[in-house]
Amino acid sequence: MKKIFAALLALVMAASLCACGSNQVNLKILDTEYAVEDYAIAIAKENDQLLSDVDAALNELIADGTLQKIVDKYISGVDHGLTFGNDGANGTLTMGTNAEFPPYEYYDGENIVGIDAEVAAAIADKLGKTLVIEDMAFDSIIVAIQTGKIDMGMAGMTVTDERKESVNFTTTYATGVQVVIVREGSKITSVDDLFADGANYNIGVQTGTTGDLYSTWDLEDEGKATIQRYNKGADAVQALVSGKVDCVIIDNEPAKAFVAANNK
Ligand code: ARG
């Protein structure tokens, strides 16, 4: 009798393990792009000196290949072994970011790392300043620049005409693409499906990002979608996994990172 019970228990456990496996929700990024945009560093309107200093440093890093080497480290996994730092004789350079955006800025233990964090360190190095990174909500960055709480905003931030009314931008240092993440097998198979007659999907975005702004203007304001806004891109992706939203609109590199983390 005991044996039968043990065998039954083993069966039940095996069955529940199988259920676990089949509950895995895989995600994918649609091939069609929602929007292509440029990333740059934002600096206060009245801070012309800092804008030209940071711009000059950034342009040198682009021209001598340092920027590409930093991108290689975080996107292709090729580490060129670069390190940055100086005696900080010229004070501090405070960068505001939202460290929820791999591979541009994210936590590695207690430290904020990523392309933006490292490019900012390289800029600070050139300016003889010590880099300080302040993590905040993405939609607080522009106000923090305007009020002087931070010297610059660097957060995979897209240059837009609306933001240019509030801050100045440096040279662009990266291209971002707004992509659509869906569950494997979703009815949404292209960006056009979001705009189709009668479409009314729930779309997840990170609050205040261009994914939020564009989908609000293009779709929600037209009565074609409901936008669900989350503090973190990862939370929007979690909502997609649990079926609370039908898709997520977000930048391509974080999209790849979130999808890879989910599908593994
Ligand atoms: N590129 C988008 C924008 O500028 C999203 C940036 C989000 N960045 C972040 N660190 N969370 O609106």
PDB file of C-alpha atoms and ligand atoms in Angstrom, residues 37 39 97-101 105 138 141 155-159 163 178 206 208-211 251, ligand 1:
ATOM      1  CA  GLU A  37      15.142  57.569 -32.765  1.00  0.00           C
ATOM      2  CA  TYR A  39      19.786  59.001 -27.925  1.00  0.00           C
ATOM      3  CA  THR A  97      19.411  58.131 -14.886  1.00  0.00           C
ATOM      4  CA  ASN A  98      16.818  55.396 -14.445  1.00  0.00           C
ATOM      5  CA  ALA A  99      18.801  52.219 -13.905  1.00  0.00           C
ATOM      6  CA  GLU A 100      16.098  49.873 -15.194  1.00  0.00           C
ATOM      7  CA  PHE A 101      17.243  49.824 -18.773  1.00  0.00           C
ATOM      8  CA  GLU A 105      21.934  51.364 -17.251  1.00  0.00           C
ATOM      9  CA  PHE A 138      12.626  58.151 -15.802  1.00  0.00           C
ATOM     10  CA  ILE A 141      15.061  63.249 -15.019  1.00  0.00           C
ATOM     11  CA  ALA A 155      19.270  57.359 -19.760  1.00  0.00           C
ATOM     12  CA  GLY A 156      18.989  56.046 -23.306  1.00  0.00           C
ATOM     13  CA  MET A 157      17.064  59.279 -23.644  1.00  0.00           C
ATOM     14  CA  THR A 158      15.535  60.011 -27.017  1.00  0.00           C
ATOM     15  CA  VAL A 159      15.864  63.479 -28.489  1.00  0.00           C
ATOM     16  CA  ARG A 163      12.000  67.650 -24.614  1.00  0.00           C
ATOM     17  CA  GLN A 178      10.871  51.393 -30.433  1.00  0.00           C
ATOM     18  CA  GLN A 206       7.329  52.614 -19.098  1.00  0.00           C
ATOM     19  CA  GLY A 208       7.042  59.012 -19.702  1.00  0.00           C
ATOM     20  CA  THR A 209       9.130  57.189 -22.296  1.00  0.00           C
ATOM     21  CA  THR A 210       8.698  57.735 -26.011  1.00  0.00           C
ATOM     22  CA  GLY A 211       6.946  54.335 -26.151  1.00  0.00           C
ATOM     23  CA  ASP A 251      13.453  50.344 -26.909  1.00  0.00           C
TER      24      ASP A 251
HETATM   25  N1  ARG B   1      14.334  56.053 -25.283  1.00  0.00           N
HETATM   26  C1  ARG B   1      13.145  56.154 -24.504  1.00  0.00           C
HETATM   27  C2  ARG B   1      12.880  57.598 -24.144  1.00  0.00           C
HETATM   28  O1  ARG B   1      13.725  58.412 -24.213  1.00  0.00           O
HETATM   29  C3  ARG B   1      13.182  55.322 -23.242  1.00  0.00           C
HETATM   30  C4  ARG B   1      14.297  55.593 -22.304  1.00  0.00           C
HETATM   31  C5  ARG B   1      14.127  54.902 -20.973  1.00  0.00           C
HETATM   32  N2  ARG B   1      15.336  54.976 -20.248  1.00  0.00           N
HETATM   33  C6  ARG B   1      15.546  54.446 -19.004  1.00  0.00           C
HETATM   34  N3  ARG B   1      16.715  54.551 -18.499  1.00  0.00           N
HETATM   35  N4  ARG B   1      14.581  53.870 -18.377  1.00  0.00           N
HETATM   36  O2  ARG B   1      11.797  57.947 -23.766  1.00  0.00           O
END
